Coordinates of C-alpha atoms in Angstrom, one line a residue:
M1115 CA -0.9 -8.1 7.5
S1116 CA -2.2 -8.6 11.2
N1117 CA -5.2 -8.4 12.9
Q1118 CA -5.7 -6.1 15.2
S1119 CA -9.2 -5.2 17.8
T1120 CA -10.3 -1.4 18.7
D1121 CA -11.0 -1.0 21.6
N1122 CA -14.8 -1.2 21.4
G1123 CA -14.3 -5.5 20.8
V1124 CA -14.4 -5.2 17.0
K1125 CA -11.4 -6.7 14.6
R1126 CA -9.7 -3.9 12.6
K1127 CA -6.6 -4.6 10.4
S1128 CA -3.5 -2.4 10.0
N1129 CA -0.5 -2.9 7.5
T1130 CA 2.1 -1.3 8.6
D1131 CA 5.2 -2.3 8.3
S1132 CA 6.1 -4.4 11.1
F1133 CA 10.2 -6.3 12.3
S1134 CA 10.1 -8.7 15.2
P1135 CA 13.1 -7.6 16.8
I1136 CA 16.2 -9.0 16.4
S1137 CA 17.5 -12.5 18.5
F1138 CA 19.4 -10.8 21.7
D1139 CA 22.5 -13.5 20.5
R1140 CA 22.8 -11.1 17.3
V1141 CA 22.1 -7.2 19.2
I1142 CA 24.4 -9.2 21.1
G1143 CA 27.5 -9.7 19.1
G1144 CA 29.6 -11.4 20.6
R1145 CA 29.9 -9.9 24.5
P1146 CA 29.9 -11.8 27.6
R1147 CA 26.0 -11.6 28.9
S1148 CA 25.2 -10.9 33.0
N1149 CA 25.1 -13.1 34.8
S1150 CA 21.7 -12.2 35.9
L1151 CA 19.7 -15.2 35.5
L1152 CA 17.2 -13.5 33.2
F1153 CA 19.9 -13.7 30.2
K1154 CA 20.5 -17.7 30.5
L1155 CA 17.5 -18.1 29.4
P1156 CA 16.8 -19.6 25.9
V1157 CA 17.3 -16.9 23.0
E1158 CA 13.5 -18.2 22.2
I1159 CA 12.0 -17.9 25.3
L1160 CA 13.5 -14.4 26.2
G1161 CA 12.3 -12.9 22.4
L1162 CA 8.6 -14.1 23.5
I1163 CA 9.4 -12.2 27.0
L1164 CA 10.4 -9.0 24.6
E1165 CA 7.1 -9.5 23.2
H1166 CA 4.4 -9.1 26.2
V1167 CA 6.3 -6.0 27.2
D1168 CA 4.4 -3.1 27.1
S1169 CA 6.3 -0.5 24.5
T1170 CA 5.9 1.9 27.5
S1171 CA 8.0 0.7 29.7
L1172 CA 11.3 0.2 27.4
P1173 CA 12.7 2.7 28.7
S1174 CA 12.7 1.4 32.0
L1175 CA 13.9 -2.2 30.9
A1176 CA 16.6 0.0 29.3
L1177 CA 17.7 1.5 32.8
V1178 CA 18.3 -1.9 34.0
N1179 CA 22.0 -2.8 32.8
S1180 CA 24.1 -3.2 29.5
D1181 CA 22.1 -6.2 28.7
S1182 CA 18.8 -4.9 29.2
R1183 CA 19.7 -2.2 27.3
Q1184 CA 20.2 -3.8 24.0
W1185 CA 17.5 -6.0 24.6
A1186 CA 14.6 -3.2 24.6
R1187 CA 16.7 -1.6 21.7
S1188 CA 16.1 -4.0 19.8
R1189 CA 11.6 -4.4 19.7
Q1190 CA 12.0 -0.1 20.3
F1191 CA 14.5 0.1 17.3
A1192 CA 13.3 -2.2 14.9
S1193 CA 11.5 -0.3 12.7
V1194 CA 12.9 3.7 12.1
V1195 CA 11.4 6.3 10.5
L1196 CA 13.8 9.1 9.9
L1197 CA 11.2 12.4 9.4
C1198 CA 12.7 16.5 9.0
N1199 CA 12.8 17.2 12.3
H1200 CA 15.8 17.2 15.9
A1201 CA 15.4 13.7 17.2
S1202 CA 15.5 11.9 13.5
I1203 CA 19.0 14.3 13.1
H1204 CA 20.2 13.2 16.6
L1205 CA 19.0 9.5 15.8
I1206 CA 21.5 9.7 12.8
E1207 CA 24.1 11.6 14.6
L1208 CA 24.7 8.3 17.0
L1209 CA 25.0 6.0 14.2
R1210 CA 27.2 8.2 12.7
E1211 CA 29.7 7.9 15.4
E1212 CA 29.0 4.5 15.2
H1213 CA 30.1 4.1 11.6
Q1214 CA 32.8 6.5 12.7
E1215 CA 34.1 4.1 15.6
I1216 CA 33.7 0.7 12.9
K1217 CA 35.6 2.2 10.3
A1218 CA 38.3 2.8 13.2
R1219 CA 38.6 0.2 15.5
G1220 CA 36.4 -2.3 13.8
S1221 CA 33.8 -2.9 16.4
T1222 CA 32.0 -0.7 18.9
L1223 CA 32.9 -0.5 21.8
L1224 CA 29.7 -0.5 23.9
P1225 CA 26.7 -2.6 22.2
S1226 CA 25.9 -0.7 18.7
L1227 CA 22.8 0.8 18.3
G1228 CA 22.4 -0.3 14.6
V1229 CA 22.7 -4.2 14.6
C1230 CA 19.0 -3.7 15.9
I1231 CA 17.9 -1.9 13.3
R1232 CA 15.3 -3.9 10.9
Y1233 CA 14.0 -1.0 8.8
I1234 CA 14.5 2.3 7.7
K1235 CA 12.0 4.7 6.9
V1236 CA 13.9 7.4 5.0
V1237 CA 11.2 11.4 4.7
V1238 CA 13.3 13.5 3.3
D1239 CA 11.3 16.3 2.4
N1240 CA 7.5 15.9 3.9
E1241 CA 6.8 20.0 3.6
G1242 CA 3.9 18.9 1.3
R1243 CA 2.7 17.0 3.8
D1244 CA 2.8 19.0 6.3
L1245 CA 2.8 22.8 6.5
R1246 CA 2.6 23.4 10.1
R1247 CA 5.9 22.5 10.0
K1248 CA 7.5 24.4 7.4
R1249 CA 10.2 26.2 10.0
E1250 CA 11.4 23.4 11.4
I1251 CA 12.0 21.4 7.7
R1252 CA 14.0 23.9 6.7
L1253 CA 16.3 24.4 9.5
V1254 CA 17.3 20.8 9.4
N1255 CA 17.1 21.4 4.8
G1256 CA 19.1 24.1 5.4
S1257 CA 20.8 23.0 9.3
Y1258 CA 22.0 19.8 8.8
G1259 CA 21.2 18.2 5.3
S1260 CA 25.1 18.0 4.8
I1261 CA 24.3 15.6 7.6
Y1262 CA 21.3 13.4 6.1
F1263 CA 23.3 13.7 2.8
Q1264 CA 26.4 12.2 4.3
F1265 CA 24.8 9.3 6.6
M1266 CA 23.0 9.0 3.4
Q1267 CA 26.3 8.1 1.5
E1268 CA 28.3 6.5 4.3
A1269 CA 26.8 5.4 6.7
L1270 CA 23.2 3.5 5.3
C1271 CA 24.6 1.3 3.2
S1272 CA 27.1 0.4 5.6
R1273 CA 26.8 -3.4 6.0
Q1274 CA 29.3 -3.0 9.4
L1275 CA 26.8 -0.4 11.1
L1276 CA 23.5 -2.0 9.8
P1277 CA 23.6 -5.8 9.8
H1278 CA 20.4 -6.7 9.4
L1279 CA 18.7 -3.5 7.4
Q1280 CA 16.8 -5.6 5.0
K1281 CA 14.0 -3.1 4.2
L1282 CA 14.7 0.3 2.8
D1283 CA 11.8 3.3 2.2
V1284 CA 13.4 5.9 0.3
E1285 CA 10.5 8.8 0.3
G1286 CA 10.4 12.3 -1.1
V1287 CA 13.9 12.5 -3.3
E1288 CA 15.1 15.3 -4.9
F1289 CA 18.4 14.1 -5.1
L1290 CA 21.4 11.3 -4.0
P1291 CA 25.1 10.8 -4.4
Q1292 CA 26.4 8.4 -6.5
S1293 CA 28.3 6.7 -3.4
F1294 CA 24.8 6.0 -2.0
F1295 CA 24.2 4.0 -5.2
K1296 CA 27.2 2.3 -5.7
N1297 CA 27.8 1.3 -1.5
L1298 CA 23.7 -0.1 -2.0
T1299 CA 24.5 -3.2 -3.6
Q1300 CA 26.7 -4.0 -0.6
S1301 CA 24.5 -3.5 1.8
A1302 CA 22.4 -5.7 3.1
I1303 CA 19.5 -4.2 2.6
Q1304 CA 16.9 -6.6 0.7
H1305 CA 13.8 -4.5 0.4
L1306 CA 13.9 -1.5 -1.0
K1307 CA 11.4 1.2 -2.1
L1308 CA 13.0 4.6 -3.9
N1309 CA 10.1 7.4 -4.0
V1310 CA 11.2 9.8 -7.1
M1311 CA 10.2 13.2 -6.9
G1312 CA 11.8 16.9 -8.0
D1313 CA 12.8 19.5 -11.4
E1314 CA 16.0 16.9 -11.5
D1315 CA 16.9 13.7 -13.6
F1316 CA 18.9 11.2 -11.1
T1317 CA 21.8 8.3 -12.5
I1318 CA 23.0 5.6 -11.1
E1319 CA 26.0 5.2 -12.7
L1320 CA 27.5 1.4 -11.2
S1321 CA 30.1 -0.1 -12.8
D1322 CA 30.7 -3.7 -12.8
A1323 CA 33.4 -3.4 -10.7
V1324 CA 31.3 -2.3 -7.8
S1325 CA 28.5 -6.1 -8.3
T1326 CA 28.1 -8.1 -10.5
S1327 CA 24.9 -9.0 -8.8
W1328 CA 22.9 -7.9 -6.2
P1329 CA 20.6 -10.3 -3.7
L1330 CA 18.0 -7.6 -4.2
R1331 CA 14.5 -9.3 -3.3
T1332 CA 12.0 -6.4 -3.8
L1333 CA 12.0 -3.3 -5.6
D1334 CA 9.4 -0.8 -5.2
L1335 CA 9.9 2.8 -7.6
E1336 CA 7.5 5.8 -7.1
L1337 CA 7.7 8.3 -9.5
M1338 CA 6.7 11.6 -8.9
G1339 CA 7.0 14.9 -10.4
T1340 CA 9.3 15.7 -13.4
V1341 CA 11.8 14.0 -14.4
N1342 CA 13.5 14.9 -17.3
D1343 CA 14.3 12.6 -19.9
S1344 CA 14.0 14.1 -24.1
N1345 CA 14.1 10.2 -25.0
G1346 CA 11.1 9.8 -23.7
G1347 CA 13.0 6.1 -21.8
A1348 CA 13.3 5.0 -18.5
L1349 CA 15.6 6.5 -16.3
P1350 CA 19.1 5.2 -17.0
Q1351 CA 18.8 3.5 -13.0
S1352 CA 16.2 1.4 -13.3
T1353 CA 17.0 -1.0 -16.4
R1354 CA 21.1 -0.9 -13.7
M1355 CA 19.3 -2.1 -11.0
L1356 CA 17.4 -4.4 -12.7
R1357 CA 20.2 -6.4 -14.3
L1358 CA 22.0 -6.7 -11.2
C1359 CA 18.7 -8.4 -9.3
A1360 CA 17.6 -10.0 -12.2
S1361 CA 18.5 -13.8 -10.1
T1362 CA 16.7 -12.6 -7.1
L1363 CA 14.0 -10.5 -7.5
E1364 CA 11.2 -12.1 -6.8
S1365 CA 8.6 -8.6 -6.8
F1366 CA 9.1 -5.1 -9.3
R1367 CA 6.5 -2.5 -8.7
W1368 CA 6.9 0.5 -11.3
D1369 CA 4.7 3.7 -10.8
D1370 CA 4.7 6.3 -12.4
L1371 CA 2.3 8.9 -10.0
R1372 CA 3.1 11.8 -12.2
P1373 CA 0.9 14.1 -13.5
K1374 CA -1.2 13.9 -16.2
S1375 CA -0.1 16.1 -18.4
E1376 CA 3.5 14.9 -17.8
R1377 CA 3.3 11.4 -17.9
A1378 CA 4.1 10.2 -21.1
P1379 CA 5.2 6.2 -21.3
R1380 CA 8.5 5.8 -20.8
C1381 CA 10.1 3.0 -22.1
L1382 CA 12.7 0.1 -21.1
K1383 CA 15.0 0.1 -24.5
T1384 CA 18.4 -1.2 -24.5
A1385 CA 18.9 -1.1 -21.4
L1386 CA 17.9 -4.0 -20.4
D1387 CA 19.6 -5.9 -23.9
P1388 CA 20.4 -8.8 -23.5
V1389 CA 17.3 -9.7 -21.5
P1390 CA 17.8 -11.4 -17.6
C1391 CA 16.0 -13.8 -17.0
F1392 CA 14.4 -12.7 -13.9
T1393 CA 12.9 -16.7 -12.5
R1394 CA 11.6 -16.3 -9.1
L1395 CA 10.0 -12.8 -10.3
R1396 CA 6.3 -13.9 -8.5
N1397 CA 4.8 -10.0 -7.9
L1398 CA 4.7 -7.2 -11.4
Y1399 CA 3.0 -4.0 -11.4
L1400 CA 4.6 -1.9 -14.5
R1401 CA 1.8 1.6 -14.4
N1402 CA 3.0 4.3 -17.6
L1403 CA 5.1 1.6 -18.2
N1404 CA 6.1 0.2 -21.8
F1405 CA 8.5 -1.6 -23.8
P1406 CA 10.1 -1.7 -26.5
R1407 CA 8.9 -5.3 -28.1
Y1408 CA 7.0 -8.5 -26.5
S1409 CA 9.7 -10.5 -25.9
M1410 CA 11.0 -7.7 -22.5
L1411 CA 6.8 -8.4 -21.4
D1412 CA 7.7 -11.5 -21.4
A1413 CA 10.6 -12.0 -19.4
F1414 CA 9.3 -10.5 -16.4
L1415 CA 6.1 -13.3 -15.9
H1416 CA 8.3 -16.4 -15.4
H1417 CA 6.3 -19.7 -15.4
D1418 CA 5.9 -19.2 -11.5
S1419 CA 4.3 -15.4 -12.3
S1420 CA 1.4 -15.3 -9.4
R1421 CA 0.5 -11.5 -9.6
L1422 CA -0.3 -9.1 -12.5
G1423 CA -0.7 -5.0 -13.0
V1424 CA -0.5 -3.7 -15.7
R1425 CA -2.0 0.9 -16.1
T1426 CA -0.2 2.3 -18.5
Q1427 CA -1.5 3.3 -22.9
I1428 CA -1.6 -0.4 -24.2
G1429 CA 0.6 -0.6 -27.2
P1430 CA 1.3 -3.4 -29.1
E1431 CA 4.8 -5.5 -27.5
Y1432 CA 1.4 -4.5 -24.8
A1433 CA -1.5 -6.6 -27.4
N1434 CA 1.1 -9.1 -28.4
F1435 CA 1.8 -10.2 -24.5
F1436 CA -1.9 -11.2 -24.2
H1437 CA -2.8 -12.3 -27.2
T1438 CA 0.9 -14.9 -27.4
R1439 CA 1.3 -15.5 -23.9
G1440 CA -2.3 -16.8 -22.9
W1441 CA -1.9 -19.4 -20.0
I1442 CA -0.6 -18.6 -16.8
P1443 CA -0.9 -21.9 -14.9
S1444 CA 0.5 -20.0 -11.6
L1445 CA -1.6 -16.3 -11.8
R1446 CA -3.8 -16.1 -9.2
V1447 CA -4.1 -12.1 -9.1
F1448 CA -4.8 -9.7 -11.8
R1449 CA -5.0 -5.7 -11.9
F1450 CA -6.0 -3.4 -14.7
G1451 CA -5.9 -0.1 -15.8
N1452 CA -6.8 -0.2 -19.4
S1453 CA -9.9 -0.3 -21.7
L1454 CA -11.1 -4.0 -22.1
T1455 CA -10.0 -5.2 -25.6
R1456 CA -9.9 -8.2 -27.7
Q1457 CA -7.3 -9.6 -26.4
F1458 CA -7.9 -9.3 -22.7
F1459 CA -10.8 -11.1 -23.2
R1460 CA -8.8 -14.1 -24.3
F1461 CA -6.2 -13.7 -22.2
L1462 CA -9.3 -13.8 -19.4
R1463 CA -10.6 -16.3 -20.6
V1464 CA -7.8 -18.6 -20.6
N1465 CA -6.9 -17.3 -17.3
T1466 CA -10.1 -19.1 -14.9
H1467 CA -8.3 -19.7 -12.2
L1468 CA -7.7 -16.4 -10.7
T1469 CA -8.8 -15.5 -7.4
S1470 CA -8.5 -11.9 -7.5
L1471 CA -9.6 -9.2 -10.0
L1472 CA -9.5 -5.3 -9.8
L1473 CA -10.2 -2.8 -13.0
T1474 CA -8.8 0.7 -11.4
G1475 CA -10.2 2.1 -14.8
S1476 CA -13.8 2.6 -15.0
H1477 CA -15.7 0.7 -18.5
P1478 CA -19.3 1.2 -19.4
T1479 CA -21.5 -0.5 -19.2
D1480 CA -22.2 -2.7 -22.4
V1481 CA -18.7 -4.3 -21.7
L1482 CA -19.1 -4.9 -18.5
E1483 CA -23.1 -6.6 -18.1
T1484 CA -22.7 -7.8 -21.9
Q1485 CA -19.0 -9.2 -21.8
L1486 CA -17.3 -9.1 -18.8
L1487 CA -19.6 -10.3 -15.2
P1488 CA -21.3 -13.5 -17.2
L1489 CA -18.1 -14.2 -18.7
L1490 CA -17.0 -14.2 -14.4
S1491 CA -20.3 -15.7 -13.5
K1492 CA -20.0 -18.2 -15.4
S1493 CA -15.7 -19.1 -15.8
F1494 CA -14.4 -17.9 -12.4
S1495 CA -15.7 -20.4 -10.0
R1496 CA -12.4 -19.9 -7.6
L1497 CA -12.6 -15.8 -7.8
T1498 CA -13.0 -14.5 -4.1
S1499 CA -11.5 -10.5 -4.6
L1500 CA -13.1 -8.5 -7.7
G1501 CA -13.0 -4.9 -7.9
L1502 CA -14.7 -2.8 -10.7
I1503 CA -15.7 0.2 -11.2
W1504 CA -18.7 1.8 -13.9
A1505 CA -18.3 4.8 -16.1
E1506 CA -21.5 6.2 -15.6
V1507 CA -23.5 6.8 -12.3
V1508 CA -25.1 4.1 -11.3
I1509 CA -24.9 0.0 -11.3
P1510 CA -27.9 -1.8 -13.1
E1511 CA -29.7 -4.7 -11.7
A1512 CA -29.1 -6.7 -14.4
A1513 CA -25.7 -6.0 -12.9
L1514 CA -26.0 -6.3 -9.2
G1515 CA -27.7 -9.8 -10.2
M1516 CA -25.2 -11.2 -12.4
I1517 CA -22.6 -10.4 -9.4
G1518 CA -24.3 -12.1 -6.4
S1519 CA -24.9 -15.5 -8.3
I1520 CA -20.0 -15.5 -8.2
R1521 CA -20.8 -16.9 -4.7
S1522 CA -17.0 -17.4 -4.2
L1523 CA -16.3 -14.1 -3.2
Q1524 CA -15.6 -12.9 0.1
F1525 CA -13.9 -9.0 -1.3
L1526 CA -16.5 -7.1 -3.2
Y1527 CA -15.3 -3.3 -4.4
L1528 CA -18.5 -1.3 -6.8
S1529 CA -17.6 2.2 -7.3
A1530 CA -19.9 4.1 -10.2
G1531 CA -18.7 7.2 -12.2
T1532 CA -15.8 9.7 -14.0
P1533 CA -14.0 9.8 -15.0
S1534 CA -11.8 6.5 -15.2
S1535 CA -10.0 6.5 -12.5
L1536 CA -9.4 4.8 -9.8
T1537 CA -8.1 8.1 -7.4
Y1538 CA -8.4 11.2 -9.5
R1539 CA -12.1 12.0 -8.8
V1540 CA -13.0 16.2 -8.8
S1541 CA -16.1 14.9 -6.8
P1542 CA -18.1 12.2 -5.2
N1543 CA -21.3 10.9 -8.2
F1544 CA -22.5 7.3 -7.8
Q1545 CA -25.3 7.2 -7.7
I1546 CA -25.6 3.8 -5.4
D1547 CA -28.7 2.7 -4.3
H1548 CA -28.5 -0.3 -1.3
N1549 CA -31.9 -1.1 -1.4
A1550 CA -31.0 -3.0 -4.7
I1551 CA -27.5 -3.7 -3.6
R1552 CA -28.9 -5.4 -0.6
R1553 CA -31.9 -7.4 -2.8
H1554 CA -28.8 -9.5 -5.4
L1555 CA -26.1 -9.6 -2.6
P1556 CA -27.6 -11.7 0.1
E1557 CA -26.4 -14.6 -1.6
L1558 CA -22.9 -14.3 -1.1
K1559 CA -22.4 -16.6 1.9
A1560 CA -19.4 -15.8 1.8
L1561 CA -18.6 -12.6 0.9
K1562 CA -16.9 -10.7 4.1
T1563 CA -15.4 -7.0 3.2
L1564 CA -17.5 -4.8 1.1
A1565 CA -16.8 -1.6 0.5
F1566 CA -17.5 1.3 -2.0
T1567 CA -16.2 4.4 -3.2
F1568 CA -17.3 7.7 -4.2
D1569 CA -21.4 7.3 -3.3
T1570 CA -23.2 9.5 -2.9
Y1571 CA -26.9 10.4 -1.6
S1572 CA -29.5 13.1 -1.3
N1573 CA -30.2 16.0 0.6
K1574 CA -33.5 15.7 0.4
R1575 CA -36.0 13.2 1.6
A1576 CA -36.9 12.2 -1.4
G1577 CA -35.1 12.8 -5.0
P1578 CA -32.2 11.7 -6.3
P1579 CA -28.3 11.8 -5.7
V1580 CA -26.6 14.8 -5.8
N1581 CA -22.0 15.2 -6.4
T1582 CA -22.7 17.5 -4.0
Y1583 CA -23.6 16.1 -1.3
Y1584 CA -20.4 16.1 0.9
Q1585 CA -20.3 19.5 -0.2
D1586 CA -23.8 21.4 0.6
M1587 CA -24.2 19.1 4.0
F1588 CA -27.8 19.9 3.7
F1589 CA -30.4 19.9 6.1
H1590 CA -33.8 18.6 7.1
Q1591 CA -35.0 20.3 9.8
R1592 CA -35.8 23.9 9.3
D1593 CA -33.7 24.9 12.1
S1594 CA -30.4 24.6 11.1
P1595 CA -27.2 25.6 12.2
T1596 CA -26.0 28.9 11.5
Y1597 CA -21.9 28.6 12.4
S1598 CA -20.0 26.7 9.6
E1599 CA -18.0 24.5 12.4
E1600 CA -21.1 24.1 14.6
R1601 CA -22.8 23.3 11.6
R1602 CA -20.3 20.6 10.3
K1603 CA -20.6 19.1 13.5
V1604 CA -24.1 18.2 13.5
W1605 CA -24.4 17.2 9.7
E1606 CA -21.1 14.6 9.7
Q1607 CA -23.0 13.1 12.7
M1608 CA -26.3 12.9 10.5
H1609 CA -24.4 12.0 8.1
R1610 CA -23.5 8.7 10.2
T1611 CA -26.0 7.7 11.7
R1612 CA -26.7 7.4 8.0
M1613 CA -25.1 5.0 6.8
L1614 CA -24.6 3.2 10.0
A1615 CA -28.5 2.3 9.4
E1616 CA -27.9 0.9 6.2
A1617 CA -24.6 -1.0 7.9
S1618 CA -27.5 -2.9 10.0
E1619 CA -29.6 -3.7 6.9
Y1620 CA -26.5 -4.8 5.9
A1621 CA -25.7 -7.0 8.9
L1622 CA -29.8 -8.5 9.3
L1623 CA -29.0 -9.7 5.1
M1624 CA -25.8 -10.9 5.7
P1625 CA -23.9 -11.5 8.5
Q1626 CA -21.3 -13.0 7.6
L1627 CA -20.1 -9.7 6.9
E1628 CA -16.9 -8.3 9.0
Y1629 CA -15.9 -5.2 7.0
L1630 CA -18.5 -2.8 5.3
F1631 CA -17.0 0.8 3.6
L1632 CA -19.5 3.7 3.0
G1633 CA -20.2 6.8 2.9
Q1634 CA -16.0 7.7 3.3
I1635 CA -16.6 5.3 6.6
P1636 CA -15.1 2.2 7.7
V1637 CA -17.0 0.0 9.4
G1638 CA -17.1 -3.1 11.4
F1639 CA -19.2 -5.2 14.0
K1640 CA -19.5 -6.2 17.3
E1641 CA -22.2 -9.1 18.5
V1642 CA -24.6 -7.1 21.7
P1643 CA -26.5 -8.5 23.8
R1644 CA -30.0 -8.1 22.2
T1645 CA -32.0 -7.5 25.9
A1646 CA -30.9 -7.6 29.4
E1647 CA -32.9 -10.6 30.0
H1648 CA -31.8 -12.6 26.6
A1649 CA -28.8 -14.6 26.5
D1650 CA -28.9 -14.7 22.8
T1651 CA -26.6 -11.6 21.0
V1652 CA -27.3 -9.6 17.8
R1653 CA -24.8 -7.3 15.4
V1654 CA -24.8 -4.0 15.8
P1655 CA -22.4 -1.8 13.0
V1656 CA -20.0 0.9 14.3
A1657 CA -17.2 3.2 12.8
L1658 CA -13.8 2.4 12.8
A1659 CA -13.2 6.0 12.1
T1660 CA -13.8 9.8 14.2
Q1661 CA -13.2 11.3 10.1
R1662 CA -14.7 10.9 7.1
N1663 CA -11.8 8.8 4.6
L1664 CA -12.6 11.6 1.3
W1665 CA -10.7 8.5 -1.2
G1666 CA -10.9 5.0 1.1
A1667 CA -7.9 4.1 -0.8
D1668 CA -6.2 3.0 2.8
I1669 CA -10.0 0.7 3.4
L1670 CA -8.4 -0.8 -0.2
S1671 CA -4.9 -1.3 1.0
E1672 CA -6.2 -2.9 3.7
H1673 CA -8.7 -5.2 2.7
F1674 CA -8.3 -5.8 -1.3
S1675 CA -3.9 -6.3 -0.1
D1676 CA -3.6 -8.2 -3.2
F1677 CA -4.0 -5.4 -5.8
M1678 CA -2.9 -2.4 -4.0

């Protein structure tokens, strides 16, 4: 992640996919350069110059000559997002024309656009994400659907057209042609993310003749919607893909996002027999995926594995793993979304060198207060990131006191209430007590980020928080606005002011804090002069977003990037 600054001087983080441009000598290929003195400079200097060109000036730069055009393109098209719109279809048609020319002549007559691209995200169907674009999507799916799939069949995985393509992200897939997967293993892609949805199973039939190995480094599979599988096994293509890239895979993520009613755990069965050795795998996240036996799960975790995430029904193979595997000296990040069993605590006690721990499910106070927190406060001296969710609607002060004794913490995420999930809540019901939190956390001198989600507040001047706080939009004043939109705007401003007042109290007690998420509002801090007459400054909170963030998912992904 790269740091960015807002206009008000507050730092904020960005986790967008960012790829630096291909160097000028590579995007120009073997063609002779122009006689311009600029392009006689070393390519490293040209790269530095291009970084400082304003993005709005790149189209003008591209009009100077063919070399300048390719130079500008290397940054303009380093990352490409293809949506269901006419602009994306036009870009696809340009790339298909280049591909046809390469197949006919061996190269393009003019400098190629394809050589500039390093990252492509294909959103096949974003109808559910933007209802205002239904008509345009229908046009694309109807008039241009064949163009999209021909592009994915023929050109998207072509090493000749896209020699520098490193990452491919395909979202909202309902159908992918067989030829796409056959060509995929021959592409230059090193990082692959597939978001699978729909009612039809999609299969990958990759014969050994296609490829005996595939130098893929990261594989991210997201399963959405309903996928037919009468045997309850994992999709056959996933096991085939894993076998092909086992020797080079560094990160594997299986995220089952199907509705709970359809989420019977899938199981990697005989397709991985014999079990390959994942010698380079460092990051592993498994959600709702089981194994027929312990050895398959153990094969994923080499002795150098540094990140492990498990969120599935714990069967005998997982229990055996946590009981048998024991110490993993390289493990730094552990994300767990299940009940805190005896095997879990046994595993935790021998891995006290962890630096990050996130429990994505909610857990009862007695387990957290009598077993987990005493263990963390006593033995985890290297722990810098911690995320916990209480099953009850309040966090006891005794628990806050133990958290306050983990002096190494730099990132802390706290939530409470049911149901037991990090993302699925009917309404916020964490009855937060900021005064109690501020009494116990100031001793965390290294803490930089503090996040609360699903926190709710009182609708009255006195009284307990209520889970309808954000829906009621209650006013203390007798003369409250009548019209709904005006009422909403006034209440939002009142709520924002209230949260910034709480943030000011945190700033006074914890001057090292950089980010705070509370009341569904991300907050940063900036230094301002205390008075016009004095040079000393005071830290004041600044809201980092104009609207409330209901779930806080992007805040967590930014500040708890090790987990998400």
